[in-house]
Short mmCIF file of C-alpha atoms in Angstrom, two decimals:
data_model
loop_
_atom_site.label_atom_id
_atom_site.label_comp_id
_atom_site.label_asym_id
_atom_site.label_seq_id
_atom_site.Cartn_x
_atom_site.Cartn_y
_atom_site.Cartn_z
CA MET D 1 139.22 48.91 84.81
CA ASP D 2 141.13 47.51 87.79
CA LYS D 3 140.63 50.09 90.53
CA LEU D 4 143.69 49.01 92.51
CA LYS D 5 145.86 49.37 89.42
CA CYS D 6 144.42 52.84 88.82
CA ILE D 7 145.23 53.81 92.41
CA ALA D 8 148.80 52.51 91.98
CA VAL D 9 149.17 54.63 88.83
CA PHE D 10 147.75 57.64 90.67
CA VAL D 11 150.30 57.25 93.47
CA GLU D 12 153.15 57.28 90.95
CA VAL D 13 151.79 60.42 89.27
CA ALA D 14 151.15 62.13 92.61
CA ARG D 15 154.69 61.48 93.80
CA SER D 16 156.47 62.43 90.57
CA ARG D 17 153.99 65.15 89.55
CA SER D 18 154.51 63.97 85.99
CA PHE D 19 152.47 61.83 83.63
CA SER D 20 155.45 61.28 81.34
CA SER D 21 157.86 60.08 84.03
CA THR D 22 155.15 57.81 85.42
CA ALA D 23 154.63 56.29 81.98
CA ASN D 24 158.39 55.69 81.63
CA ARG D 25 158.69 54.18 85.11
CA LEU D 26 155.73 51.83 84.60
CA GLY D 27 156.59 51.01 80.99
CA ILE D 28 153.23 52.06 79.58
CA ALA D 29 152.07 54.75 77.15
CA ARG D 30 151.40 58.24 78.54
CA SER D 31 147.86 58.00 77.14
CA ASN D 32 147.27 54.94 79.31
CA VAL D 33 148.36 56.86 82.40
CA THR D 34 145.84 59.55 81.49
CA LYS D 35 143.09 56.93 81.00
CA HIS D 36 143.78 55.35 84.41
CA ILE D 37 143.60 58.71 86.21
CA ALA D 38 140.48 59.78 84.32
CA TRP D 39 138.71 56.48 85.11
CA LEU D 40 139.65 56.73 88.80
CA GLU D 41 138.31 60.27 89.04
CA ARG D 42 135.05 59.26 87.35
CA SER D 43 134.61 56.23 89.63
CA MET D 44 135.21 58.34 92.76
CA GLY D 45 133.28 61.34 91.48
CA VAL D 46 136.04 63.79 92.43
CA GLN D 47 138.98 65.56 90.82
CA LEU D 48 142.25 64.18 92.16
CA LEU D 49 144.77 66.15 90.10
CA ALA D 50 144.78 69.74 88.88
CA ARG D 51 146.57 69.60 85.53
CA THR D 52 147.95 72.19 83.16
CA THR D 53 150.26 71.77 80.19
CA LYS D 54 153.23 72.47 82.47
CA SER D 55 152.33 71.19 85.95
CA VAL D 56 150.42 68.60 87.94
CA ALA D 57 149.08 69.46 91.43
CA LEU D 58 147.10 67.52 93.98
CA THR D 59 143.60 68.59 94.91
CA GLU D 60 142.37 68.18 98.48
CA SER D 61 140.77 64.86 97.49
CA GLY D 62 144.00 63.83 95.81
CA ARG D 63 146.02 64.57 98.97
CA THR D 64 143.57 62.43 101.01
CA LEU D 65 143.94 59.55 98.59
CA LEU D 66 147.73 59.85 98.51
CA GLU D 67 147.89 59.75 102.32
CA ASN D 68 145.94 56.48 102.47
CA ALA D 69 146.70 54.70 99.20
CA PRO D 70 150.23 53.43 100.03
CA ASP D 71 148.95 51.60 103.13
CA LEU D 72 146.08 50.16 101.09
CA LEU D 73 148.41 48.89 98.38
CA ALA D 74 150.84 47.48 100.95
CA ASN D 75 147.99 45.62 102.70
CA ILE D 76 146.82 44.19 99.37
CA GLU D 77 150.34 42.95 98.64
CA HIS D 78 150.55 41.38 102.09
CA ILE D 79 147.19 39.66 101.68
CA ASP D 80 148.27 38.42 98.26
CA PHE D 81 151.45 37.02 99.81
CA LEU D 82 149.52 35.26 102.59
CA VAL D 83 147.04 33.73 100.14
CA ARG D 84 149.78 32.51 97.82
CA ARG D 85 151.76 31.10 100.74
CA SER D 86 148.72 29.24 102.07
CA SER D 87 148.32 27.70 98.61
CA SER D 88 151.93 26.57 98.37
CA GLU D 89 152.57 25.34 101.93
CA ALA D 90 150.80 22.48 103.69
CA LYS D 91 149.43 24.39 106.66
CA GLY D 92 146.10 25.48 108.10
CA ILE D 93 142.85 23.69 108.91
CA LEU D 94 141.81 20.78 106.69
CA ARG D 95 138.07 20.08 106.84
CA VAL D 96 137.34 16.47 105.90
CA GLY D 97 134.00 14.67 105.76
CA ALA D 98 133.66 10.89 106.12
CA PRO D 99 131.06 8.27 107.09
CA PRO D 100 131.24 7.80 110.88
CA SER D 101 132.47 4.18 110.92
CA PHE D 102 135.05 4.69 108.22
CA GLY D 103 136.17 7.92 109.82
CA SER D 104 136.72 6.22 113.17
CA VAL D 105 138.33 3.01 111.94
CA HIS D 106 140.41 4.19 108.98
CA LEU D 107 140.50 7.95 108.56
CA ALA D 108 141.48 8.85 112.13
CA PRO D 109 144.67 6.71 112.02
CA ALA D 110 145.50 8.16 108.59
CA THR D 111 145.15 11.75 109.82
CA ALA D 112 147.28 10.96 112.88
CA SER D 113 150.06 9.62 110.66
CA PHE D 114 149.75 12.59 108.30
CA SER D 115 149.96 15.04 111.21
CA GLN D 116 153.31 13.60 112.26
CA GLN D 117 154.69 14.47 108.82
CA HIS D 118 152.87 17.81 108.52
CA PRO D 119 152.50 19.32 112.01
CA ASP D 120 151.24 22.66 110.63
CA VAL D 121 148.02 21.05 109.39
CA ASP D 122 145.08 20.70 111.79
CA PHE D 123 142.02 18.59 111.03
CA TYR D 124 138.31 19.09 111.47
CA LEU D 125 136.56 15.76 110.86
CA SER D 126 132.87 15.93 110.01
CA CYS D 127 130.27 13.15 109.80
CA ASP D 128 129.35 12.98 106.12
CA TYR D 129 126.78 10.39 105.06
CA GLY D 130 127.51 10.86 101.37
CA GLU D 131 125.09 13.70 100.67
CA ALA D 132 126.96 16.71 102.04
CA ASP D 133 127.43 19.70 99.74
CA LEU D 134 131.17 20.34 99.97
CA ILE D 135 130.85 24.03 99.15
CA ALA D 136 127.91 24.70 101.48
CA GLU D 137 129.47 22.70 104.33
CA GLY D 138 132.90 24.24 103.83
CA LEU D 139 134.57 20.86 103.35
CA ASP D 140 137.94 20.62 101.60
CA LEU D 141 137.55 16.90 100.93
CA SER D 142 134.96 14.20 101.50
CA ILE D 143 135.24 10.40 101.61
CA ARG D 144 132.43 8.67 99.70
CA ILE D 145 131.70 4.94 99.87
CA ALA D 146 129.22 3.62 97.31
CA PRO D 147 128.91 1.11 94.45
CA LEU D 148 128.99 4.01 91.98
CA LEU D 149 129.33 7.73 92.56
CA LYS D 150 126.55 9.99 91.37
CA ASP D 151 127.33 12.40 88.57
CA SER D 152 128.87 15.46 90.13
CA SER D 153 130.79 18.60 89.31
CA HIS D 154 133.31 17.49 91.94
CA VAL D 155 136.46 15.52 91.12
CA ALA D 156 136.77 11.99 92.51
CA TYR D 157 139.96 10.09 93.30
CA ARG D 158 139.66 6.36 93.90
CA LEU D 159 141.34 5.25 97.13
CA ALA D 160 140.40 1.58 97.47
CA LYS D 161 137.69 -1.04 97.16
CA ALA D 162 135.66 -2.15 100.17
CA PRO D 163 134.45 -5.78 100.15
CA GLN D 164 131.03 -6.36 101.71
CA VAL D 165 129.52 -9.24 103.68
CA LEU D 166 126.02 -10.33 104.58
CA VAL D 167 125.60 -10.70 108.36
CA ALA D 168 123.05 -11.51 111.01
CA ALA D 169 123.04 -12.29 114.72
CA GLY D 170 122.86 -15.91 115.83
CA SER D 171 119.60 -15.15 117.66
CA TYR D 172 117.94 -14.01 114.42
CA LEU D 173 119.15 -17.08 112.52
CA GLN D 174 117.85 -19.39 115.27
CA ARG D 175 114.37 -17.86 114.96
CA HIS D 176 114.17 -17.48 111.18
CA GLY D 177 116.78 -19.78 109.68
CA SER D 178 119.71 -18.86 107.47
CA PRO D 179 119.04 -18.03 103.80
CA ALA D 180 121.09 -20.02 101.31
CA THR D 181 120.42 -18.05 98.10
CA PRO D 182 119.62 -14.42 97.23
CA ASP D 183 116.00 -15.29 96.39
CA GLU D 184 115.44 -16.57 99.93
CA LEU D 185 116.25 -13.07 101.25
CA LYS D 186 112.76 -12.02 100.14
CA GLN D 187 111.40 -14.03 103.08
CA HIS D 188 113.64 -12.26 105.61
CA ASN D 189 113.74 -8.93 107.42
CA CYS D 190 116.55 -7.13 105.57
CA LEU D 191 118.05 -3.95 106.96
CA VAL D 192 118.66 -1.65 103.98
CA HIS D 193 121.12 1.23 103.66
CA GLY D 194 119.26 3.93 101.75
CA LEU D 195 122.35 5.55 100.22
CA LYS D 196 124.24 2.41 99.25
CA SER D 197 121.11 0.58 98.05
CA PRO D 198 118.70 3.35 97.02
CA THR D 199 116.50 0.93 95.05
CA SER D 200 116.61 -1.72 97.81
CA CYS D 201 118.41 -4.09 95.45
CA TRP D 202 121.30 -6.22 96.75
CA ASP D 203 123.69 -7.50 94.09
CA PHE D 204 125.77 -10.66 94.39
CA THR D 205 128.18 -12.77 92.41
CA GLY D 206 127.59 -16.48 93.03
CA PRO D 207 128.07 -19.93 91.50
CA GLU D 208 125.65 -19.08 88.65
CA GLY D 209 127.07 -15.60 88.03
CA ARG D 210 125.58 -12.26 88.96
CA HIS D 211 122.31 -12.10 90.84
CA SER D 212 120.22 -9.12 91.97
CA VAL D 213 117.35 -9.26 94.43
CA ARG D 214 115.02 -6.59 95.76
CA VAL D 215 114.82 -6.86 99.54
CA GLY D 216 112.81 -5.16 102.25
CA GLY D 217 112.46 -4.94 105.97
CA SER D 218 111.34 -2.94 108.96
CA ILE D 219 114.35 -0.61 109.14
CA ARG D 220 115.89 1.52 106.42
CA SER D 221 118.57 4.12 107.19
CA ASN D 222 121.31 6.28 105.72
CA TYR D 223 123.44 5.51 108.79
CA GLY D 224 125.26 2.19 108.67
CA GLU D 225 125.87 2.04 112.43
CA ALA D 226 122.12 2.06 113.08
CA LEU D 227 121.69 -0.96 110.81
CA ARG D 228 124.68 -2.71 112.37
CA HIS D 229 123.24 -2.32 115.88
CA ALA D 230 119.84 -3.52 114.67
CA ALA D 231 121.55 -6.63 113.32
CA LEU D 232 123.47 -7.11 116.59
CA VAL D 233 120.24 -7.27 118.60
CA GLY D 234 118.82 -9.90 116.22
CA HIS D 235 116.46 -7.67 114.29
CA GLY D 236 117.42 -8.75 110.77
CA ILE D 237 120.02 -9.32 108.05
CA ALA D 238 122.36 -6.51 107.05
CA MET D 239 124.96 -5.91 104.35
CA HIS D 240 128.06 -4.05 105.50
CA PRO D 241 131.61 -3.31 104.38
CA THR D 242 133.91 -5.90 105.94
CA TYR D 243 135.88 -3.25 107.88
CA MET D 244 132.70 -2.25 109.68
CA VAL D 245 131.82 -5.69 111.10
CA ALA D 246 135.20 -7.46 111.22
CA THR D 247 135.40 -7.29 115.02
CA ASP D 248 131.77 -8.43 115.42
CA LEU D 249 132.48 -11.46 113.21
CA ALA D 250 135.73 -12.31 115.01
CA GLN D 251 134.02 -12.16 118.41
CA GLY D 252 130.92 -14.08 117.30
CA ARG D 253 128.40 -11.27 117.74
CA LEU D 254 127.49 -11.54 114.06
CA VAL D 255 127.56 -14.47 111.64
CA HIS D 256 128.74 -14.29 108.03
CA ILE D 257 125.94 -15.85 105.97
CA MET D 258 125.50 -16.87 102.31
CA ARG D 259 129.24 -17.25 101.82
CA ASP D 260 128.80 -18.61 98.28
CA TYR D 261 127.30 -15.27 97.19
CA VAL D 262 129.67 -12.31 97.32
CA PRO D 263 128.07 -8.84 97.52
CA THR D 264 129.22 -6.15 95.09
CA GLU D 265 132.26 -4.27 96.36
CA LEU D 266 131.99 -0.59 97.23
CA GLU D 267 134.27 2.11 95.87
CA ILE D 268 136.05 4.28 98.43
CA SER D 269 136.74 7.65 96.84
CA ALA D 270 137.93 11.08 97.91
CA ILE D 271 135.89 13.94 96.49
CA VAL D 272 137.26 17.47 96.15
CA PRO D 273 135.48 20.57 94.81
CA GLY D 274 137.89 20.83 91.87
CA SER D 275 141.29 19.66 90.71
CA ARG D 276 142.68 23.09 89.79
CA HIS D 277 144.32 25.38 92.33
CA LEU D 278 143.87 23.03 95.27
CA PRO D 279 145.46 24.44 98.45
CA ALA D 280 148.68 22.64 99.30
CA ARG D 281 147.19 21.09 102.46
CA VAL D 282 144.43 19.46 100.37
CA ARG D 283 146.71 18.38 97.55
CA VAL D 284 149.34 16.88 99.87
CA PHE D 285 146.73 15.09 102.02
CA LEU D 286 145.03 13.68 98.92
CA GLU D 287 148.34 12.29 97.69
CA PHE D 288 148.95 10.86 101.16
CA LEU D 289 145.52 9.13 101.25
CA ILE D 290 146.02 7.54 97.83
CA ALA D 291 149.35 6.07 98.99
CA TRP D 292 147.99 5.11 102.44
CA PHE D 293 145.10 3.04 101.10
CA ARG D 294 147.13 1.58 98.29
#
């Protein structure tokens, strides 16, 4: 039985000193009132009411419960109100995970714009390399960027596609030459992202259709920025989302190579623990992100 409900029934009986009037006031059978009181007494291991066929009196334990129960029930109602309000209003702290580069370049401006519309929402942005457990990390939402999302109990919402490019520093190309086809990548030092290419295969669409090649090199990482910096110092060839290296390409620090072969696009998705009963701050921000990236 629901203990709080039993306490609420007890309070009504204690105040009216009548099982029958309590049953009428609550709209339940008198036998149900009796069952609630009996269950409460058994669960507490004390007698709360001294009953005869003509009267109902409080025991010492009953008086103690009656003195404290109204405040307890009022606090429960207040907590219930606060929880329901937090679920219906966009307010509170929103904990969002995102890959570092994407978080800096794209998510930070989006959160700034969202905050102007919803000033009661504060953000905590966490570096999330695509493996974070949302529940364990306490994240409300996580941005995932990958060719395909792994099977998960979480719910994914597609935000956008992220084109990729193959890049290298001019110094590397001067020493080792520039590959012209995917097969030639086997002769080069390729910097592999362990999460986006877990099997070390890079996929392309070229003049002859789709092509997949297994590559390797001296550096493998789950952190794209580490691979980008390795490419910048001339250490090898890297595959990155265009947004991550656009400035490097524009300023000549990196060179776009193998232009006839287009790498497979990545999916940018927002992951939430579940689609039912999302707090308003999460639901509203998710709707905002879908529109922002569209």
